[in-house]
CSV table of C-alpha atoms in Angstrom, one decimal:
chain,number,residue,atom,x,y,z
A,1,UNK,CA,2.6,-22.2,29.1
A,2,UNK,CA,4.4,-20.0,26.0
A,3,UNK,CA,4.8,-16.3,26.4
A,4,UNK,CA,3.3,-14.2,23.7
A,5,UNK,CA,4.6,-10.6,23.0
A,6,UNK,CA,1.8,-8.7,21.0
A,7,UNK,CA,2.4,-4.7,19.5
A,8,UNK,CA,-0.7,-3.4,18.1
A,9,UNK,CA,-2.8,-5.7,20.3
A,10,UNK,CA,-5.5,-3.1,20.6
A,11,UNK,CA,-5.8,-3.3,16.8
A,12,UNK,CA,-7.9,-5.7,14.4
A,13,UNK,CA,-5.6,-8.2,14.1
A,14,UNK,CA,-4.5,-8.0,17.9
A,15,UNK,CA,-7.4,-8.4,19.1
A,16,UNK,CA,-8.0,-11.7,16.9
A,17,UNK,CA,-4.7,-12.9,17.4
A,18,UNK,CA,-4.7,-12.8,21.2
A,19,UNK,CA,-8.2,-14.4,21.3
A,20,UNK,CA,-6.7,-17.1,18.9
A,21,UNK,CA,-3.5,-17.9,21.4
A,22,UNK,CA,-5.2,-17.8,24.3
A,23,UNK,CA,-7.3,-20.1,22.9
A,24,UNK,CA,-4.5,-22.5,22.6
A,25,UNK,CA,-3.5,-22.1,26.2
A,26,UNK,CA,-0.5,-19.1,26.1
A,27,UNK,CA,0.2,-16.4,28.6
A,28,UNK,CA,-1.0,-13.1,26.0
A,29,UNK,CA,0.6,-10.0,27.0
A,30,UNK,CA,0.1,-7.3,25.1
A,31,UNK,CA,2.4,-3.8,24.4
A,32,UNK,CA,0.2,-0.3,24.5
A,33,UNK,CA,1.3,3.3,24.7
A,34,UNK,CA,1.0,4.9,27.8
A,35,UNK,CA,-2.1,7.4,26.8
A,36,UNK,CA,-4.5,9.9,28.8
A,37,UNK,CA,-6.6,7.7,26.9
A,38,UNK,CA,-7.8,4.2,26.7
A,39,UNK,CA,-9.0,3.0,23.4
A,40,UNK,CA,-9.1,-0.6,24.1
A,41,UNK,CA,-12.7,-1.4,22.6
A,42,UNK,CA,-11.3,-4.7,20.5
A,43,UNK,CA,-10.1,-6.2,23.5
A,44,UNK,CA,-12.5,-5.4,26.1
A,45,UNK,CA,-13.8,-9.0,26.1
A,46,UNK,CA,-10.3,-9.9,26.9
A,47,UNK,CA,-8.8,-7.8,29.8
A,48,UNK,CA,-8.8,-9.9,31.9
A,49,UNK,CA,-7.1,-12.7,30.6
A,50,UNK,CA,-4.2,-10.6,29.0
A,51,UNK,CA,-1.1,-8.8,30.8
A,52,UNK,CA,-1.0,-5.4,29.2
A,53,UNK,CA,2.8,-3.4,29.4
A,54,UNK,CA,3.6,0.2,28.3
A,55,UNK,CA,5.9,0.6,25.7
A,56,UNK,CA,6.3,2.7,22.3
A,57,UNK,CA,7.7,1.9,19.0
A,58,UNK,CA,9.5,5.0,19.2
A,59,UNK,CA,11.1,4.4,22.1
A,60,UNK,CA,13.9,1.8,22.0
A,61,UNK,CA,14.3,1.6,25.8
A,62,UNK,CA,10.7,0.8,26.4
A,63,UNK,CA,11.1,-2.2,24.4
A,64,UNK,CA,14.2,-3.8,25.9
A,65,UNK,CA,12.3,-3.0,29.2
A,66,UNK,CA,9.0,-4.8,27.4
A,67,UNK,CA,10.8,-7.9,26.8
A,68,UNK,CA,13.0,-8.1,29.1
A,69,UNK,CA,10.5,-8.1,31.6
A,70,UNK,CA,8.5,-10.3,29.6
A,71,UNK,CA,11.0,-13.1,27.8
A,72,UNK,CA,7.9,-13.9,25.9
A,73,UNK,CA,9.0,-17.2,23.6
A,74,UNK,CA,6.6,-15.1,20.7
A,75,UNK,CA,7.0,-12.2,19.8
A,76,UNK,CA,4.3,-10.7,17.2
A,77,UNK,CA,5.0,-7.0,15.6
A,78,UNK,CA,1.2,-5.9,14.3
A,79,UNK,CA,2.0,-2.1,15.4
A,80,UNK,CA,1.7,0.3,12.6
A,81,UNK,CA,1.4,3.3,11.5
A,82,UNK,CA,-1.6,1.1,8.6
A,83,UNK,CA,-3.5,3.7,6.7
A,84,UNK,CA,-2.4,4.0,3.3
A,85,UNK,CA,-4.1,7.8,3.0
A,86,UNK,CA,-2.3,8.6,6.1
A,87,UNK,CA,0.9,7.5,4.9
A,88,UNK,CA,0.6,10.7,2.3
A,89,UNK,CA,-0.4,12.9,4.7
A,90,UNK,CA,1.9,11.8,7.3
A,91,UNK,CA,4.7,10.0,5.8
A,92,UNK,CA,7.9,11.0,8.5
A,93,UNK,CA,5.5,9.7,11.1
A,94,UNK,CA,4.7,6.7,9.0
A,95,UNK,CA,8.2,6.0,8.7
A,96,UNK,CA,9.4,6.0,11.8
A,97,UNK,CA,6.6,3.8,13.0
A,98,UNK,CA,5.7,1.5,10.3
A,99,UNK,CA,9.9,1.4,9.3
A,100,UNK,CA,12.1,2.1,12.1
A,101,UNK,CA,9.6,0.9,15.1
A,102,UNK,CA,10.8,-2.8,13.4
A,103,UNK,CA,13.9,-2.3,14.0
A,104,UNK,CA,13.8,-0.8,17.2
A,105,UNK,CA,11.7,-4.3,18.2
A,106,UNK,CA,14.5,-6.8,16.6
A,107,UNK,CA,17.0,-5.1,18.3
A,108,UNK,CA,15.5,-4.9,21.7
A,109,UNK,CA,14.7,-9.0,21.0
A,110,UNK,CA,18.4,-9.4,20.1
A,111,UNK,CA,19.2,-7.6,23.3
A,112,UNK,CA,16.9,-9.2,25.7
A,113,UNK,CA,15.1,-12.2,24.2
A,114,UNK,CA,17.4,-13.9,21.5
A,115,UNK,CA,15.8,-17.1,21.6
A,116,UNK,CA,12.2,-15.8,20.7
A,117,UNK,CA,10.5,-16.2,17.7
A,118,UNK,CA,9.1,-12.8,15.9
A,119,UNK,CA,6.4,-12.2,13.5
A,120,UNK,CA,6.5,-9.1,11.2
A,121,UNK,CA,3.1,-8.1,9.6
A,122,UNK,CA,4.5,-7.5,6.1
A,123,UNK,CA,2.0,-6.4,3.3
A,124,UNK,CA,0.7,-7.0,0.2
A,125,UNK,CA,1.2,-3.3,-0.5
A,126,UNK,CA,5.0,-3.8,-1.1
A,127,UNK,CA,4.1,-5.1,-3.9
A,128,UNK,CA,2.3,-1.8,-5.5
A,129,UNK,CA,2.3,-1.4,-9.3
A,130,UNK,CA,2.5,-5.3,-9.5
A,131,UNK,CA,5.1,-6.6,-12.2
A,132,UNK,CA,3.4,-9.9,-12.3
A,133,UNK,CA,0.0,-11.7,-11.1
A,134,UNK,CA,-0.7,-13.1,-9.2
A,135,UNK,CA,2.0,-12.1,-6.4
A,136,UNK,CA,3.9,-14.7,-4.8
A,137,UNK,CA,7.0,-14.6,-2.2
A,138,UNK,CA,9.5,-14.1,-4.9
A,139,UNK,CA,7.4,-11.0,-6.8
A,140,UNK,CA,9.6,-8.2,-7.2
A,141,UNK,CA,8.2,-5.5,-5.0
A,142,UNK,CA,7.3,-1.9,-6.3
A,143,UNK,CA,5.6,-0.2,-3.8
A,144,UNK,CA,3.8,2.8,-4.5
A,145,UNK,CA,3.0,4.6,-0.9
A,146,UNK,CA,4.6,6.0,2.0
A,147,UNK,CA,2.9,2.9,4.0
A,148,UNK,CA,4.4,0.6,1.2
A,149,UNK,CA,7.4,2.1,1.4
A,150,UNK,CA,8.1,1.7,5.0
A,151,UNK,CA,6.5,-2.1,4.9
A,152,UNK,CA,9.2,-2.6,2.7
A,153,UNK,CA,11.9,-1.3,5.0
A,154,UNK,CA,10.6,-3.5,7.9
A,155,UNK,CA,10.3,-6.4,5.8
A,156,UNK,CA,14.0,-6.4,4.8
A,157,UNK,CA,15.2,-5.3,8.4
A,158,UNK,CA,13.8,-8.8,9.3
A,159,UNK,CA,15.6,-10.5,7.0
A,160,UNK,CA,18.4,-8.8,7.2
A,161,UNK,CA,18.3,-9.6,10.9
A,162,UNK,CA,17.7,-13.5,10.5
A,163,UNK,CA,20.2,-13.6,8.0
A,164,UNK,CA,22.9,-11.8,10.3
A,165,UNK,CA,22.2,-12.7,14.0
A,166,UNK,CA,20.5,-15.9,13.6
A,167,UNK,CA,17.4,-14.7,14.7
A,168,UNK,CA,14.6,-16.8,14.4
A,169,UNK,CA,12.3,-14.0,12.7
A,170,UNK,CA,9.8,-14.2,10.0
A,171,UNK,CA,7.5,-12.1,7.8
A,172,UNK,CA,4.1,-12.5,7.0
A,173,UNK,CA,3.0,-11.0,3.4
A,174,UNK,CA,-0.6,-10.5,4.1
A,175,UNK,CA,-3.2,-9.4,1.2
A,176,UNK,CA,-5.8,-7.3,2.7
A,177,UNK,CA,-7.9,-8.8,5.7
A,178,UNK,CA,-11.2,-7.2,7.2
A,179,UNK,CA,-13.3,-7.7,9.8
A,180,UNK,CA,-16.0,-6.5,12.1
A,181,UNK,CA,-13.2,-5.2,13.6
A,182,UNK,CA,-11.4,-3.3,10.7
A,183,UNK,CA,-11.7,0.4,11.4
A,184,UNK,CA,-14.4,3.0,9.6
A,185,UNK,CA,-11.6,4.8,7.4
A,186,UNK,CA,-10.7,1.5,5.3
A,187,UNK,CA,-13.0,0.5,2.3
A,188,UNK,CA,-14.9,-2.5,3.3
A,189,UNK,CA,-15.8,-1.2,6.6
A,190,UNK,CA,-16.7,2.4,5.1
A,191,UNK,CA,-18.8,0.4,2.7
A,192,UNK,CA,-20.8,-2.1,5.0
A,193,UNK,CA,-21.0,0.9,7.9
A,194,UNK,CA,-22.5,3.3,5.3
A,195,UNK,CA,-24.9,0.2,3.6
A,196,UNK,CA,-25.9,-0.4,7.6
A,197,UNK,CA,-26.4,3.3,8.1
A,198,UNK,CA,-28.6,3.7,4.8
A,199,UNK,CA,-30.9,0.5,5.3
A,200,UNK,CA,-32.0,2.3,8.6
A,201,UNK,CA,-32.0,6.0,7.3
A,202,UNK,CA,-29.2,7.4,9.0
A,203,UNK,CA,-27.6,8.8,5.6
A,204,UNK,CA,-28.5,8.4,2.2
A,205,UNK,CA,-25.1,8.3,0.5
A,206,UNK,CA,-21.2,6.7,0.6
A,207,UNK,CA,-18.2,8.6,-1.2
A,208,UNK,CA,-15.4,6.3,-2.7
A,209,UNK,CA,-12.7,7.0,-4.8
A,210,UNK,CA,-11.5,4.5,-7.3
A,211,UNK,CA,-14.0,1.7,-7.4
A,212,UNK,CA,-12.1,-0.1,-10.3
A,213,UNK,CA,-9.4,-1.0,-7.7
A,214,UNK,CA,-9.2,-4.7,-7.0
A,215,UNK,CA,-8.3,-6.6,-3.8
A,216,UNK,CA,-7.6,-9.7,-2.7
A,217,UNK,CA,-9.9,-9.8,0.8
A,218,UNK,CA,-10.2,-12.3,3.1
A,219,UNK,CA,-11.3,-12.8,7.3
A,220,UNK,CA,-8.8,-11.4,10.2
A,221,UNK,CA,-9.9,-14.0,12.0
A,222,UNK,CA,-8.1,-16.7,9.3
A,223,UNK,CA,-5.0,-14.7,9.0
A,224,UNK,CA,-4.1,-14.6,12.5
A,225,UNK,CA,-4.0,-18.8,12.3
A,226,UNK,CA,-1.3,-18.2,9.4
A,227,UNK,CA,0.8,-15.9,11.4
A,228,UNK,CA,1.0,-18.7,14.3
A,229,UNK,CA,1.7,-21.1,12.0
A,230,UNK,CA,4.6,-19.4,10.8
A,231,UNK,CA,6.1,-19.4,13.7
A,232,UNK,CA,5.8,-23.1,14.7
A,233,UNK,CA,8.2,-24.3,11.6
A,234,UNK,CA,11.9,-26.1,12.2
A,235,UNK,CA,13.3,-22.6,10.1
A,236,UNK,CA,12.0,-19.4,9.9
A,237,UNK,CA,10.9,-18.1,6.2
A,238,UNK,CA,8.9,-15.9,4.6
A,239,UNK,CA,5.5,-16.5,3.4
A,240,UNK,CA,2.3,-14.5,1.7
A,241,UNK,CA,-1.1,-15.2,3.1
A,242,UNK,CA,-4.2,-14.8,0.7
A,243,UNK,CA,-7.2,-16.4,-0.7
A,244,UNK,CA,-6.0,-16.1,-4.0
A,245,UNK,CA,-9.6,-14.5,-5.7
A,246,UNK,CA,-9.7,-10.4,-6.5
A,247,UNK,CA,-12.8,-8.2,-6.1
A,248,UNK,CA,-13.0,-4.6,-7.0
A,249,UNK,CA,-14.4,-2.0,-4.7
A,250,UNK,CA,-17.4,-2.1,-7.4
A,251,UNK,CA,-18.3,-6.0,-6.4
A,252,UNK,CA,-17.4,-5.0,-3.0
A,253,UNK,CA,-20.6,-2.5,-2.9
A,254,UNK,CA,-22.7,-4.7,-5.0
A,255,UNK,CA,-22.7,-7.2,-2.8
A,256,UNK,CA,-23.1,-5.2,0.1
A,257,UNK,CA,-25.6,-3.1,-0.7
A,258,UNK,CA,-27.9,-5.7,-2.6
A,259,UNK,CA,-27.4,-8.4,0.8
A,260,UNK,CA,-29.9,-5.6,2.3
A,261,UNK,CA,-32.3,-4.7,-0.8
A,262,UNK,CA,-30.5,-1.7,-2.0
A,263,UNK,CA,-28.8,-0.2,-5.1
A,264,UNK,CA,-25.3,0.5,-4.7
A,265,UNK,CA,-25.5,3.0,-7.9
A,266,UNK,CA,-28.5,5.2,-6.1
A,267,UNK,CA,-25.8,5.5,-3.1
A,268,UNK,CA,-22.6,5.5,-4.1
A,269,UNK,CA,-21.0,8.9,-5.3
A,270,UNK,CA,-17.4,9.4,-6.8
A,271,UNK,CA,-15.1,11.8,-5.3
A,272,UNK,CA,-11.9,12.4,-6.2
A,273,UNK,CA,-10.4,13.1,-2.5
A,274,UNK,CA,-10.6,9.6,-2.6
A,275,UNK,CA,-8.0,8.5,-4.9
A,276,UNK,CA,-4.5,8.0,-3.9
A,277,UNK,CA,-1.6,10.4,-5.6
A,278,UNK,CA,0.0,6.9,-7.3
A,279,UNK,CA,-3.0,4.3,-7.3
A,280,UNK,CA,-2.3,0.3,-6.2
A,281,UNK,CA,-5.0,-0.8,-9.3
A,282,UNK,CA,-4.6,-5.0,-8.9
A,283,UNK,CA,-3.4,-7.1,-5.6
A,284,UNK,CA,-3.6,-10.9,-5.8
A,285,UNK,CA,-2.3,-13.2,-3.3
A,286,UNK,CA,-0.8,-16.7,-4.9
A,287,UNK,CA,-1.1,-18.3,-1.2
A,288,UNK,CA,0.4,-21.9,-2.6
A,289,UNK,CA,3.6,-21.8,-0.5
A,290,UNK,CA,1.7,-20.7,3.0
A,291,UNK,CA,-1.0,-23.7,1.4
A,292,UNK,CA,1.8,-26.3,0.7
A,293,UNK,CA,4.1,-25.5,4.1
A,294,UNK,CA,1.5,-24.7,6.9
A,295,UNK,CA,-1.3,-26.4,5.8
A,296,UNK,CA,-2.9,-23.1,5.8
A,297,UNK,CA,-6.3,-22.0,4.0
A,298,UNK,CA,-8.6,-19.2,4.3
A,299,UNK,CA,-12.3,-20.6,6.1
A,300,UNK,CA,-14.0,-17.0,5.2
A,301,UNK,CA,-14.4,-16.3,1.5
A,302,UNK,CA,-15.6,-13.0,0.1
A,303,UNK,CA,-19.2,-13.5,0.2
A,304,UNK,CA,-19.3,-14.3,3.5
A,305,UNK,CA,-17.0,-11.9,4.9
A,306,UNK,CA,-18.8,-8.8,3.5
A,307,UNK,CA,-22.2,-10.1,5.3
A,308,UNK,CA,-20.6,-10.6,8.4
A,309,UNK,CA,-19.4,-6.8,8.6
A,310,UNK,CA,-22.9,-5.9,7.2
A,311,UNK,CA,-24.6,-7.7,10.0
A,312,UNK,CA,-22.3,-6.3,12.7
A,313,UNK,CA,-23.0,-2.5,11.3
A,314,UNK,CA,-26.5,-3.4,11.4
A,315,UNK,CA,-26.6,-4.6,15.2
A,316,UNK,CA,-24.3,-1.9,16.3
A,317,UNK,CA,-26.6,0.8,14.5
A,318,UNK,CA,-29.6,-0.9,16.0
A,319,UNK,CA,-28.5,-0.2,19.4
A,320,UNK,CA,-28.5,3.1,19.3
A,321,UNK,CA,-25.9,5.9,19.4
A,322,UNK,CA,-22.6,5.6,21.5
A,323,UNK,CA,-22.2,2.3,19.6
A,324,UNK,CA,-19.2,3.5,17.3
C-alpha cells in the first residue's frame, strides 16, 4: 500500500485528491495546523479513512518530523496561501507560505524522504499579462500578483531542486479549477452561491469586479487525476493542466443565472473593490503535452461544471441555515 503525504488536505483540491487515492487503494495521510479550531468540512466524509499529522509550512522542523514519521512514497504540496485579493492585502504572509513553505517541504523531503515523489500545485497565474495564447509549459511567465509572484518562486524552487539533488519532484501548472467545493470568496462559487441565494429570495443582488476577465475553468475533481498521473512517469517533468476553452466572468453569470430562470443583468452590479491593482485579463491552458504524456483529459466541461455548483448551492440553501 503507497504512502501519500497531503498539505492543504482540508482544502478543495485535498479533499478531492485524497478521495481520488484512496480510491486506488493508498494509505492518505494528510498535514493540518495545529488550531483551537477544526475546519475540516471537505473531508468530513473521510476521517476516518485518513491519518491526519500536525505540521505548518512555516515551520521547517514540523515537516522533517511530518515525513519522517510518515516516509510517505507521495508527497503532494496543495498548501497555500491561494487568494489572489489576499495576496495584495497580505503579501509577506503570502510569501512566506505560498513561496518559502515550498521550500521548507523539498528540503524536509531531501532530509527525511529522498526517495519520494512530490507534487507542486503550480498556477496558471504565473503566467499573468500572458505574452502568448494560449499558454503552454514553455510560455514565458509574467506574473502580475503577490500570489503569482510567490507561485513563481515555488515553481522554480522545484526545479531547481530536481535539477540539483536529483529529486524526483514535479510541478503541476493548473488553469483554474472549481468545484462544489471551491470556497465563497472566488468567482464561480460567489456567482453560483449568490444565483442559489437569489432563486430562493435570500438576496436580490451579486457585486463583481471585472466581468471582461476570461478563464480557462475546469472540475477539481479532473485535476486531481492529472496531478497523480504526474507522478507515476519514468522522469519527473513539468506539465500544464487545462481544458483549453476561455469564458469570461460575463458567460460565467449567464449561464448561471439563466440555468435557474433569471437575468444575470437585473442582479449583477459592478463595483470597483473588485478589481485587482494589475488585472490578469486572458488565461488559456494549451493542455497538449499533459494530453499527449498522461493520457490526461478533462471529463467536466464548462457547462456542466457551473450547474453542478448551482445545484449544490441550491441544496445547501434548501436545508436551511448552518449549511455554509
Amino acid at each position: 500500500m503507497p504512502t501519500a503525504l497531503i498539505t492543504g488536505i482540508t482544502g478543495q483540491d485535498g479533499s478531492y485528491l485524497a478521495e481520488f487515492l484512496l480510491a486506488k487503494g493508498y494509505r492518505v495521510v494528510g498535514i493540518v495546523r495545529r488550531s483551537s479550531t477544526t475546519p475540516y468540512d471537505r473531508i468530513a466524509h473521510l476521517v476516518d479513512r485518513i491519518e491526519l499529522v500536525s505540521a505548518d509550512l512555516l515551520d521547517q522542523t514540523s515537516l522533517v518530523d511530518a515525513i519522517a514519521d510518515t516516509q510517505p512514497d507521495e508527497i503532494y504540496n496543495l498548501a497555500a496561501q491561494s487568494f489572489v485579493a489576499t495576496s495584495w492585502t497580505q503579501p509577506v504572509l503570502t510569501g512566506e507560505f505560498t513561496a518559502l513553505g515550498v521550500t521548507r517541504l523539498l528540503e524536509a523531503m531531501k532530509r527525511a524522504a529522498p526517495k519520494a515523489r512530490f507534487y507542486q500545485a503550480s498556477s496558471s497565474e504565473m503566467f499573468g499579462k500572458v505574452v502568448e495564447t494560449p499558454q503552454k509549459e514553455s510560455t514565458p511567465f509574467y506574473p502580475r500578483s503577490p500570489y503569482g509572484v510567490a507561485k513563481l518562486y515555488g515553481h522554480w524552487i522545484t526545479i531547481n531542486y530536481r535539477e540539483s539533488f536529483g529529486l524526483y519532484a514535479v510541478s503541476g501548472i493548473l488553469f483554474n479549477h472549481e468545484s462544489p467545493r471551491r470556497g465563497l470568496e472566488f468567482v464561480t462559487r460567489k456567482v453560483t452561491d449568490a444565483v442559489a441565494r437569489i432563486k430562493l429570495g435570500h438576496a436580490s443582488e451579486v457585486r463583481l469586479g471585472n466581468l471582461d476577465s476570461r478563464r480557462d475553468w475546469g472540475f477539481a475533481g479532473d485535476y486531481v487525476d492529472a496531478m497523480w498521473r504526474m507522478l507515476q512517469q519514468d522522469e519527473p517533468d513539468d506539465y500544464v493542466i487545462g481544458t483549453g476553452e476561455t469564458w469570461s466572468v460575463q458567460q460565467l453569470c449567464e449561464e448561471a443565472f439563466s440555468y435557474l430562470g433569471l437575468d444575470w443583468r437585473e442582479h449583477v452590479k459592478l463595483d470597483a473593490r473588485y478589481l485587482r491593482p494589475a488585472e490578469v485579463d486572458l488565461l488559456d491552458a494549451d493542455p497538449s503535452k499533459a494530453r499527449r504524456v498522461l493520457a490526461w483529459e478533462p471529463q467536466v466541461r464548462f457547462r456542466e461544471l457551473v450547474r453542478m455548483m448551482v445545484d449544490a448551492d441550491l441544496a445547501r440553501h434548501r436545508a436551511g441555515p448552518g449549511n455554509g
